[in-house]
PDB file of C-alpha atoms in Angstrom:
ATOM      1  CA  MET A   1       1.945 -28.118   3.800  1.00 43.00           C
ATOM      2  CA  ASN A   2      -0.306 -30.645   5.518  1.00 47.00           C
ATOM      3  CA  SER A   3      -2.796 -31.957   2.972  1.00 46.00           C
ATOM      4  CA  GLN A   4      -5.290 -33.209   5.548  1.00 48.00           C
ATOM      5  CA  ILE A   5      -8.427 -31.318   6.526  1.00 45.00           C
ATOM      6  CA  SER A   6     -10.257 -31.636   9.814  1.00 49.00           C
ATOM      7  CA  PRO A   7     -14.044 -32.227   9.903  1.00 60.00           C
ATOM      8  CA  SER A   8     -14.419 -28.594  10.963  1.00 75.00           C
ATOM      9  CA  PRO A   9     -12.014 -26.254   9.112  1.00 83.00           C
ATOM     10  CA  GLN A  10      -9.863 -23.944  11.176  1.00 92.00           C
ATOM     11  CA  PHE A  11     -10.233 -20.214  10.522  1.00 95.00           C
ATOM     12  CA  TYR A  12      -7.587 -17.552  11.048  1.00 95.00           C
ATOM     13  CA  LEU A  13      -7.557 -13.741  11.088  1.00 95.00           C
ATOM     14  CA  THR A  14      -4.936 -11.621   9.349  1.00 95.00           C
ATOM     15  CA  ALA A  15      -3.315  -8.540  10.838  1.00 94.00           C
ATOM     16  CA  PRO A  16      -4.561  -5.135   9.583  1.00 93.00           C
ATOM     17  CA  ALA A  17      -3.090  -4.007   6.235  1.00 91.00           C
ATOM     18  CA  ALA A  18      -3.685  -1.074   3.909  1.00 91.00           C
ATOM     19  CA  CYS A  19      -6.864  -1.524   1.867  1.00 88.00           C
ATOM     20  CA  PRO A  20      -6.130  -1.904  -1.873  1.00 84.00           C
ATOM     21  CA  TYR A  21      -9.504  -0.412  -2.825  1.00 86.00           C
ATOM     22  CA  LEU A  22     -10.297   2.487  -0.471  1.00 88.00           C
ATOM     23  CA  PRO A  23      -7.566   5.012   0.394  1.00 88.00           C
ATOM     24  CA  GLY A  24      -7.001   5.505   4.100  1.00 88.00           C
ATOM     25  CA  GLU A  25      -8.809   2.297   5.072  1.00 89.00           C
ATOM     26  CA  TYR A  26      -7.356  -0.880   6.538  1.00 90.00           C
ATOM     27  CA  GLU A  27      -8.456  -4.416   5.812  1.00 93.00           C
ATOM     28  CA  ARG A  28      -8.450  -7.667   7.715  1.00 94.00           C
ATOM     29  CA  LYS A  29      -9.394 -11.078   6.353  1.00 95.00           C
ATOM     30  CA  VAL A  30     -10.593 -14.319   7.841  1.00 96.00           C
ATOM     31  CA  PHE A  31      -9.275 -17.356   5.981  1.00 96.00           C
ATOM     32  CA  THR A  32      -9.020 -21.119   5.950  1.00 96.00           C
ATOM     33  CA  HIS A  33      -7.213 -23.751   3.884  1.00 95.00           C
ATOM     34  CA  LEU A  34      -8.960 -25.593   1.058  1.00 95.00           C
ATOM     35  CA  VAL A  35      -7.199 -28.941   1.057  1.00 92.00           C
ATOM     36  CA  GLY A  36      -8.085 -32.605   1.297  1.00 90.00           C
ATOM     37  CA  PRO A  37     -10.921 -34.696  -0.133  1.00 90.00           C
ATOM     38  CA  ARG A  38     -13.666 -32.256   0.917  1.00 92.00           C
ATOM     39  CA  ALA A  39     -11.995 -29.167  -0.589  1.00 94.00           C
ATOM     40  CA  ALA A  40     -14.430 -28.819  -3.519  1.00 94.00           C
ATOM     41  CA  GLU A  41     -17.463 -29.200  -1.264  1.00 95.00           C
ATOM     42  CA  MET A  42     -16.021 -26.680   1.196  1.00 95.00           C
ATOM     43  CA  ASN A  43     -15.233 -24.254  -1.638  1.00 96.00           C
ATOM     44  CA  ASP A  44     -18.870 -24.374  -2.754  1.00 96.00           C
ATOM     45  CA  LEU A  45     -20.173 -23.693   0.750  1.00 95.00           C
ATOM     46  CA  LEU A  46     -17.706 -20.929   1.480  1.00 96.00           C
ATOM     47  CA  THR A  47     -18.172 -19.200  -1.871  1.00 97.00           C
ATOM     48  CA  GLN A  48     -21.920 -19.259  -1.324  1.00 96.00           C
ATOM     49  CA  GLY A  49     -21.170 -17.717   2.082  1.00 96.00           C
ATOM     50  CA  GLY A  50     -19.166 -14.815   0.679  1.00 95.00           C
ATOM     51  CA  PHE A  51     -15.635 -16.221   0.546  1.00 97.00           C
ATOM     52  CA  ARG A  52     -13.220 -16.022  -2.393  1.00 96.00           C
ATOM     53  CA  ARG A  53     -10.519 -18.500  -3.364  1.00 96.00           C
ATOM     54  CA  SER A  54      -6.845 -17.721  -3.914  1.00 94.00           C
ATOM     55  CA  GLN A  55      -4.752 -20.845  -4.512  1.00 94.00           C
ATOM     56  CA  ASN A  56      -5.627 -23.204  -1.634  1.00 94.00           C
ATOM     57  CA  ILE A  57      -6.929 -20.407   0.607  1.00 95.00           C
ATOM     58  CA  ALA A  58     -10.546 -19.292   1.024  1.00 96.00           C
ATOM     59  CA  TYR A  59     -10.903 -15.813   2.503  1.00 96.00           C
ATOM     60  CA  ARG A  60     -13.395 -13.057   3.120  1.00 95.00           C
ATOM     61  CA  PRO A  61     -13.107  -9.511   4.515  1.00 94.00           C
ATOM     62  CA  ALA A  62     -13.357  -9.132   8.282  1.00 94.00           C
ATOM     63  CA  CYS A  63     -12.731  -5.398   8.630  1.00 91.00           C
ATOM     64  CA  GLU A  64     -13.596  -3.865  11.979  1.00 85.00           C
ATOM     65  CA  ALA A  65     -15.347  -0.694  10.821  1.00 84.00           C
ATOM     66  CA  CYS A  66     -16.039  -1.160   7.104  1.00 89.00           C
ATOM     67  CA  ARG A  67     -18.526  -3.297   5.180  1.00 88.00           C
ATOM     68  CA  ALA A  68     -17.833  -1.923   1.714  1.00 91.00           C
ATOM     69  CA  CYS A  69     -16.890  -5.310   0.186  1.00 93.00           C
ATOM     70  CA  VAL A  70     -20.047  -7.102  -0.977  1.00 95.00           C
ATOM     71  CA  SER A  71     -20.180 -10.529  -2.637  1.00 97.00           C
ATOM     72  CA  VAL A  72     -21.873 -10.457  -6.049  1.00 97.00           C
ATOM     73  CA  ARG A  73     -23.410 -13.190  -8.172  1.00 98.00           C
ATOM     74  CA  ILE A  74     -25.258 -12.869 -11.485  1.00 98.00           C
ATOM     75  CA  LEU A  75     -28.649 -14.566 -11.895  1.00 98.00           C
ATOM     76  CA  VAL A  76     -27.945 -16.332 -15.168  1.00 98.00           C
ATOM     77  CA  ASP A  77     -31.470 -17.525 -16.030  1.00 96.00           C
ATOM     78  CA  GLN A  78     -32.866 -13.989 -15.905  1.00 97.00           C
ATOM     79  CA  PHE A  79     -29.925 -12.198 -17.475  1.00 97.00           C
ATOM     80  CA  GLU A  80     -30.412 -10.423 -20.803  1.00 96.00           C
ATOM     81  CA  PRO A  81     -27.486  -8.562 -22.366  1.00 96.00           C
ATOM     82  CA  SER A  82     -27.949  -4.845 -22.910  1.00 96.00           C
ATOM     83  CA  ARG A  83     -27.573  -3.277 -26.348  1.00 97.00           C
ATOM     84  CA  THR A  84     -24.008  -2.282 -25.419  1.00 97.00           C
ATOM     85  CA  MET A  85     -23.212  -5.845 -24.339  1.00 97.00           C
ATOM     86  CA  ARG A  86     -24.570  -7.225 -27.602  1.00 97.00           C
ATOM     87  CA  ARG A  87     -22.224  -4.867 -29.433  1.00 97.00           C
ATOM     88  CA  VAL A  88     -19.352  -6.258 -27.327  1.00 97.00           C
ATOM     89  CA  LEU A  89     -20.291  -9.800 -28.345  1.00 97.00           C
ATOM     90  CA  ASN A  90     -20.386  -8.777 -32.007  1.00 97.00           C
ATOM     91  CA  ALA A  91     -17.043  -6.959 -31.746  1.00 96.00           C
ATOM     92  CA  ASN A  92     -15.448 -10.164 -30.432  1.00 97.00           C
ATOM     93  CA  SER A  93     -17.099 -12.605 -32.820  1.00 96.00           C
ATOM     94  CA  ASP A  94     -13.642 -13.495 -34.132  1.00 96.00           C
ATOM     95  CA  ILE A  95     -12.646 -14.944 -30.732  1.00 97.00           C
ATOM     96  CA  THR A  96     -12.770 -18.634 -29.838  1.00 96.00           C
ATOM     97  CA  ALA A  97     -12.654 -20.046 -26.314  1.00 96.00           C
ATOM     98  CA  GLU A  98     -11.512 -23.470 -25.119  1.00 96.00           C
ATOM     99  CA  ILE A  99     -11.529 -24.890 -21.605  1.00 97.00           C
ATOM    100  CA  TYR A 100      -8.584 -26.870 -20.196  1.00 97.00           C
ATOM    101  CA  PRO A 101      -7.322 -28.346 -16.917  1.00 97.00           C
ATOM    102  CA  ALA A 102      -5.686 -25.820 -14.596  1.00 96.00           C
ATOM    103  CA  GLN A 103      -2.203 -26.001 -16.072  1.00 96.00           C
ATOM    104  CA  PRO A 104       0.013 -22.950 -16.726  1.00 97.00           C
ATOM    105  CA  SER A 105       1.943 -22.317 -19.934  1.00 97.00           C
ATOM    106  CA  THR A 106       4.704 -19.990 -21.070  1.00 97.00           C
ATOM    107  CA  GLU A 107       2.250 -18.404 -23.498  1.00 97.00           C
ATOM    108  CA  GLN A 108      -0.197 -17.673 -20.678  1.00 98.00           C
ATOM    109  CA  PHE A 109       2.503 -16.170 -18.488  1.00 97.00           C
ATOM    110  CA  SER A 110       3.730 -13.910 -21.276  1.00 97.00           C
ATOM    111  CA  LEU A 111       0.213 -12.525 -21.702  1.00 97.00           C
ATOM    112  CA  PHE A 112      -0.163 -12.266 -17.906  1.00 96.00           C
ATOM    113  CA  ARG A 113       3.016 -10.157 -17.646  1.00 95.00           C
ATOM    114  CA  THR A 114       1.857  -7.909 -20.498  1.00 95.00           C
ATOM    115  CA  TYR A 115      -1.459  -7.388 -18.713  1.00 94.00           C
ATOM    116  CA  LEU A 116       0.162  -6.625 -15.339  1.00 92.00           C
ATOM    117  CA  ASP A 117       2.716  -4.254 -16.845  1.00 89.00           C
ATOM    118  CA  SER A 118      -0.073  -2.341 -18.546  1.00 85.00           C
ATOM    119  CA  ARG A 119      -2.809  -2.369 -15.902  1.00 75.00           C
ATOM    120  CA  HIS A 120      -1.284  -3.100 -12.485  1.00 61.00           C
ATOM    121  CA  GLN A 121       2.264  -1.777 -12.367  1.00 56.00           C
ATOM    122  CA  ARG A 122       1.970  -0.880  -8.684  1.00 60.00           C
ATOM    123  CA  GLY A 123      -0.349  -3.637  -7.526  1.00 58.00           C
ATOM    124  CA  GLY A 124       0.444  -6.500  -5.202  1.00 62.00           C
ATOM    125  CA  MET A 125       0.862  -8.854  -8.170  1.00 76.00           C
ATOM    126  CA  SER A 126       3.198  -6.599 -10.146  1.00 71.00           C
ATOM    127  CA  ASP A 127       6.383  -8.549  -9.396  1.00 81.00           C
ATOM    128  CA  MET A 128       4.983 -12.057  -9.923  1.00 90.00           C
ATOM    129  CA  SER A 129       7.403 -14.486 -11.577  1.00 92.00           C
ATOM    130  CA  ALA A 130       6.664 -17.457 -13.827  1.00 95.00           C
ATOM    131  CA  LEU A 131       6.816 -19.673 -10.741  1.00 96.00           C
ATOM    132  CA  ASP A 132       4.349 -17.422  -8.913  1.00 95.00           C
ATOM    133  CA  TYR A 133       1.987 -17.639 -11.864  1.00 96.00           C
ATOM    134  CA  ALA A 134       2.290 -21.423 -12.011  1.00 96.00           C
ATOM    135  CA  ILE A 135       1.449 -21.658  -8.305  1.00 95.00           C
ATOM    136  CA  MET A 136      -1.568 -19.358  -8.762  1.00 96.00           C
ATOM    137  CA  VAL A 137      -2.937 -21.694 -11.435  1.00 97.00           C
ATOM    138  CA  GLU A 138      -1.923 -25.121 -10.121  1.00 95.00           C
ATOM    139  CA  ASP A 139      -2.251 -24.739  -6.346  1.00 94.00           C
ATOM    140  CA  THR A 140      -5.867 -25.810  -6.173  1.00 94.00           C
ATOM    141  CA  HIS A 141      -7.656 -28.757  -4.597  1.00 94.00           C
ATOM    142  CA  VAL A 142     -10.995 -27.859  -6.185  1.00 95.00           C
ATOM    143  CA  ASN A 143     -12.492 -28.204  -9.669  1.00 96.00           C
ATOM    144  CA  THR A 144     -10.599 -25.402 -11.414  1.00 97.00           C
ATOM    145  CA  ARG A 145     -10.249 -24.818 -15.148  1.00 98.00           C
ATOM    146  CA  ILE A 146      -8.365 -22.501 -17.490  1.00 98.00           C
ATOM    147  CA  ILE A 147     -10.324 -20.910 -20.334  1.00 98.00           C
ATOM    148  CA  GLU A 148      -8.147 -19.665 -23.183  1.00 98.00           C
ATOM    149  CA  TYR A 149      -9.466 -17.024 -25.575  1.00 98.00           C
ATOM    150  CA  ARG A 150      -7.819 -16.873 -29.009  1.00 97.00           C
ATOM    151  CA  ARG A 151      -8.246 -15.128 -32.313  1.00 95.00           C
ATOM    152  CA  ARG A 152      -9.975 -17.459 -34.732  1.00 92.00           C
ATOM    153  CA  VAL A 153      -7.851 -18.870 -37.557  1.00 88.00           C
ATOM    154  CA  GLU A 154      -8.899 -20.797 -40.618  1.00 78.00           C
ATOM    155  CA  GLY A 155      -8.585 -24.576 -40.521  1.00 66.00           C
ATOM    156  CA  SER A 156      -9.267 -27.211 -37.905  1.00 57.00           C
ATOM    157  CA  GLY A 157      -8.298 -30.709 -36.903  1.00 57.00           C
ATOM    158  CA  ILE A 158      -5.039 -32.316 -35.833  1.00 56.00           C
ATOM    159  CA  GLY A 159      -2.026 -30.113 -36.497  1.00 55.00           C
ATOM    160  CA  ALA A 160      -4.093 -26.980 -37.119  1.00 60.00           C
ATOM    161  CA  ALA A 161      -2.423 -23.775 -35.935  1.00 71.00           C
ATOM    162  CA  LYS A 162      -3.768 -22.065 -32.858  1.00 83.00           C
ATOM    163  CA  GLY A 163      -4.710 -18.435 -33.038  1.00 93.00           C
ATOM    164  CA  GLU A 164      -3.083 -15.737 -30.933  1.00 95.00           C
ATOM    165  CA  LEU A 165      -3.807 -16.063 -27.206  1.00 97.00           C
ATOM    166  CA  VAL A 166      -5.590 -12.847 -26.178  1.00 98.00           C
ATOM    167  CA  GLY A 167      -7.292 -13.709 -22.877  1.00 98.00           C
ATOM    168  CA  VAL A 168      -7.259 -16.220 -20.028  1.00 98.00           C
ATOM    169  CA  ALA A 169      -9.721 -16.931 -17.226  1.00 98.00           C
ATOM    170  CA  LEU A 170      -9.031 -19.038 -14.143  1.00 98.00           C
ATOM    171  CA  THR A 171     -12.439 -20.375 -13.190  1.00 98.00           C
ATOM    172  CA  ASP A 172     -13.832 -22.643 -10.471  1.00 98.00           C
ATOM    173  CA  MET A 173     -16.555 -25.073 -11.513  1.00 97.00           C
ATOM    174  CA  MET A 174     -19.070 -25.164  -8.673  1.00 97.00           C
ATOM    175  CA  SER A 175     -22.277 -27.044  -7.947  1.00 96.00           C
ATOM    176  CA  ASP A 176     -24.380 -23.920  -8.566  1.00 97.00           C
ATOM    177  CA  GLY A 177     -22.362 -22.127 -11.231  1.00 98.00           C
ATOM    178  CA  LEU A 178     -18.984 -20.693 -12.178  1.00 98.00           C
ATOM    179  CA  SER A 179     -16.746 -18.542 -10.002  1.00 98.00           C
ATOM    180  CA  MET A 180     -14.360 -16.217 -11.834  1.00 97.00           C
ATOM    181  CA  VAL A 181     -11.186 -16.435  -9.759  1.00 97.00           C
ATOM    182  CA  TYR A 182      -8.927 -14.304 -11.972  1.00 96.00           C
ATOM    183  CA  SER A 183      -8.846 -13.164 -15.587  1.00 96.00           C
ATOM    184  CA  PHE A 184      -6.528 -11.170 -17.807  1.00 96.00           C
ATOM    185  CA  PHE A 185      -6.278 -10.182 -21.453  1.00 96.00           C
ATOM    186  CA  ASN A 186      -4.246  -8.377 -24.078  1.00 96.00           C
ATOM    187  CA  PRO A 187      -4.471  -4.657 -23.173  1.00 93.00           C
ATOM    188  CA  GLU A 188      -4.670  -3.821 -26.872  1.00 91.00           C
ATOM    189  CA  LEU A 189      -8.185  -5.302 -26.836  1.00 91.00           C
ATOM    190  CA  GLU A 190      -9.426  -2.931 -24.138  1.00 87.00           C
ATOM    191  CA  LYS A 191     -11.342  -0.954 -26.770  1.00 91.00           C
ATOM    192  CA  ARG A 192     -13.279  -4.145 -27.460  1.00 94.00           C
ATOM    193  CA  SER A 193     -14.344  -4.259 -23.777  1.00 95.00           C
ATOM    194  CA  PHE A 194     -12.700  -7.671 -23.575  1.00 96.00           C
ATOM    195  CA  GLY A 195     -13.226  -7.988 -19.815  1.00 95.00           C
ATOM    196  CA  THR A 196     -16.955  -7.589 -20.422  1.00 97.00           C
ATOM    197  CA  PHE A 197     -16.768 -10.192 -23.184  1.00 98.00           C
ATOM    198  CA  MET A 198     -15.209 -12.769 -20.842  1.00 98.00           C
ATOM    199  CA  ILE A 199     -17.942 -12.234 -18.240  1.00 98.00           C
ATOM    200  CA  LEU A 200     -20.610 -12.618 -20.924  1.00 98.00           C
ATOM    201  CA  ASP A 201     -18.910 -15.818 -22.060  1.00 98.00           C
ATOM    202  CA  HIS A 202     -19.046 -17.157 -18.488  1.00 98.00           C
ATOM    203  CA  ILE A 203     -22.748 -16.304 -18.300  1.00 98.00           C
ATOM    204  CA  ASN A 204     -23.385 -18.239 -21.514  1.00 98.00           C
ATOM    205  CA  ARG A 205     -21.308 -21.189 -20.308  1.00 98.00           C
ATOM    206  CA  THR A 206     -23.162 -21.294 -17.003  1.00 98.00           C
ATOM    207  CA  ARG A 207     -26.521 -21.196 -18.761  1.00 98.00           C
ATOM    208  CA  THR A 208     -25.424 -24.055 -21.044  1.00 97.00           C
ATOM    209  CA  LEU A 209     -24.501 -26.085 -17.939  1.00 97.00           C
ATOM    210  CA  GLY A 210     -27.985 -25.473 -16.526  1.00 98.00           C
ATOM    211  CA  LEU A 211     -26.601 -23.738 -13.428  1.00 98.00           C
ATOM    212  CA  PRO A 212     -27.941 -20.517 -11.882  1.00 98.00           C
ATOM    213  CA  HIS A 213     -25.001 -18.305 -10.878  1.00 98.00           C
ATOM    214  CA  VAL A 214     -21.806 -16.596 -12.005  1.00 98.00           C
ATOM    215  CA  TYR A 215     -19.806 -15.394  -8.993  1.00 98.00           C
ATOM    216  CA  LEU A 216     -17.880 -12.166  -9.621  1.00 97.00           C
ATOM    217  CA  GLY A 217     -16.205 -11.752  -6.242  1.00 95.00           C
ATOM    218  CA  TYR A 218     -16.517  -8.478  -4.363  1.00 95.00           C
ATOM    219  CA  TRP A 219     -18.128  -5.239  -5.417  1.00 94.00           C
ATOM    220  CA  VAL A 220     -16.623  -2.408  -3.375  1.00 91.00           C
ATOM    221  CA  LYS A 221     -18.802   0.638  -2.864  1.00 84.00           C
ATOM    222  CA  GLY A 222     -16.732   3.748  -3.534  1.00 80.00           C
ATOM    223  CA  SER A 223     -14.107   1.944  -5.651  1.00 83.00           C
ATOM    224  CA  ALA A 224     -14.202   3.068  -9.279  1.00 81.00           C
ATOM    225  CA  LYS A 225     -12.357  -0.017 -10.541  1.00 81.00           C
ATOM    226  CA  MET A 226     -15.042  -2.298  -9.068  1.00 86.00           C
ATOM    227  CA  GLY A 227     -18.015  -0.370 -10.449  1.00 87.00           C
ATOM    228  CA  TYR A 228     -18.323  -2.548 -13.557  1.00 91.00           C
ATOM    229  CA  LYS A 229     -19.641  -5.487 -11.539  1.00 93.00           C
ATOM    230  CA  THR A 230     -23.075  -3.940 -11.030  1.00 94.00           C
ATOM    231  CA  ARG A 231     -23.721  -3.745 -14.798  1.00 94.00           C
ATOM    232  CA  TYR A 232     -24.769  -7.388 -15.048  1.00 97.00           C
ATOM    233  CA  GLN A 233     -28.396  -7.441 -14.000  1.00 96.00           C
ATOM    234  CA  PRO A 234     -30.209  -9.023 -12.348  1.00 97.00           C
ATOM    235  CA  GLN A 235     -27.745  -9.935  -9.637  1.00 97.00           C
ATOM    236  CA  GLU A 236     -27.738 -10.735  -5.948  1.00 98.00           C
ATOM    237  CA  HIS A 237     -25.614  -9.230  -3.185  1.00 97.00           C
ATOM    238  CA  LEU A 238     -24.816 -11.069   0.027  1.00 96.00           C
ATOM    239  CA  THR A 239     -26.099  -9.094   3.002  1.00 93.00           C
ATOM    240  CA  ALA A 240     -26.535  -9.804   6.697  1.00 91.00           C
ATOM    241  CA  ARG A 241     -29.940 -11.243   5.735  1.00 94.00           C
ATOM    242  CA  GLY A 242     -28.500 -13.549   3.063  1.00 96.00           C
ATOM    243  CA  TRP A 243     -28.461 -13.231  -0.726  1.00 97.00           C
ATOM    244  CA  GLU A 244     -30.776 -10.424  -1.817  1.00 97.00           C
ATOM    245  CA  LEU A 245     -31.710  -8.993  -5.209  1.00 97.00           C
ATOM    246  CA  TYR A 246     -29.623  -5.896  -5.914  1.00 94.00           C
ATOM    247  CA  THR A 247     -31.713  -2.799  -6.683  1.00 84.00           C
ATOM    248  CA  GLY A 248     -29.030  -0.135  -6.983  1.00 77.00           C
ATOM    249  CA  GLU A 249     -29.961   1.504  -3.699  1.00 57.00           C
ATOM    250  CA  ASP A 250     -26.542   0.622  -2.254  1.00 50.00           C
ATOM    251  CA  GLU A 251     -25.008   3.177  -4.621  1.00 50.00           C
ATOM    252  CA  ALA A 252     -27.126   6.054  -3.385  1.00 41.00           C
TER     253      ALA A 252
END
């Protein structure tokens, strides 16, 4: 693929396809390539404009008759965890997290397959191979990192054993915060609300960096599996008028 990028990126429109979130609906996406020396800058601008990244593609919904997909970002400085969220943090106090360059591993892929086989057997990612996973992680021209979550073990220093890998987040480091591109975890930890724990960890990391936002991607009105995204308050939703404070009225 050509690694050059023109001063003005070229945008393309996909053909209609079945919507993965709302039965009976069809989706279209507008997309462009994130390559070349300005890829990170372009990723920032496009993410702030409602796009999401997948490998070296930035895309956003462009459906003809539906506006259910809404970009969501958490306002980190004002965020306070609820009592339930504090219990989640306590339940996962035995977990450590380390950040690394965006490089795949066999251990990550094994956990990824376990997660897909448990949670997304019929999804579009269900048949992903080790090579597909490696491409998902490595095919990036922006500032992307892998965060590994492990059970804490005693001991430290050179040669110390690593704890069991229980979660992974693929995260873009942006000028105004962190964007959670994709995350997965050991399904056995679902009772610990481990997905919630990883979002809370990203909020804490963003606050430590002195940046204002955690981008969660799209909240889809009417999709039960996307409902969790509105729990992290306060947050902003991208509307036709720009980023606006979410009040819950969209769910009425």
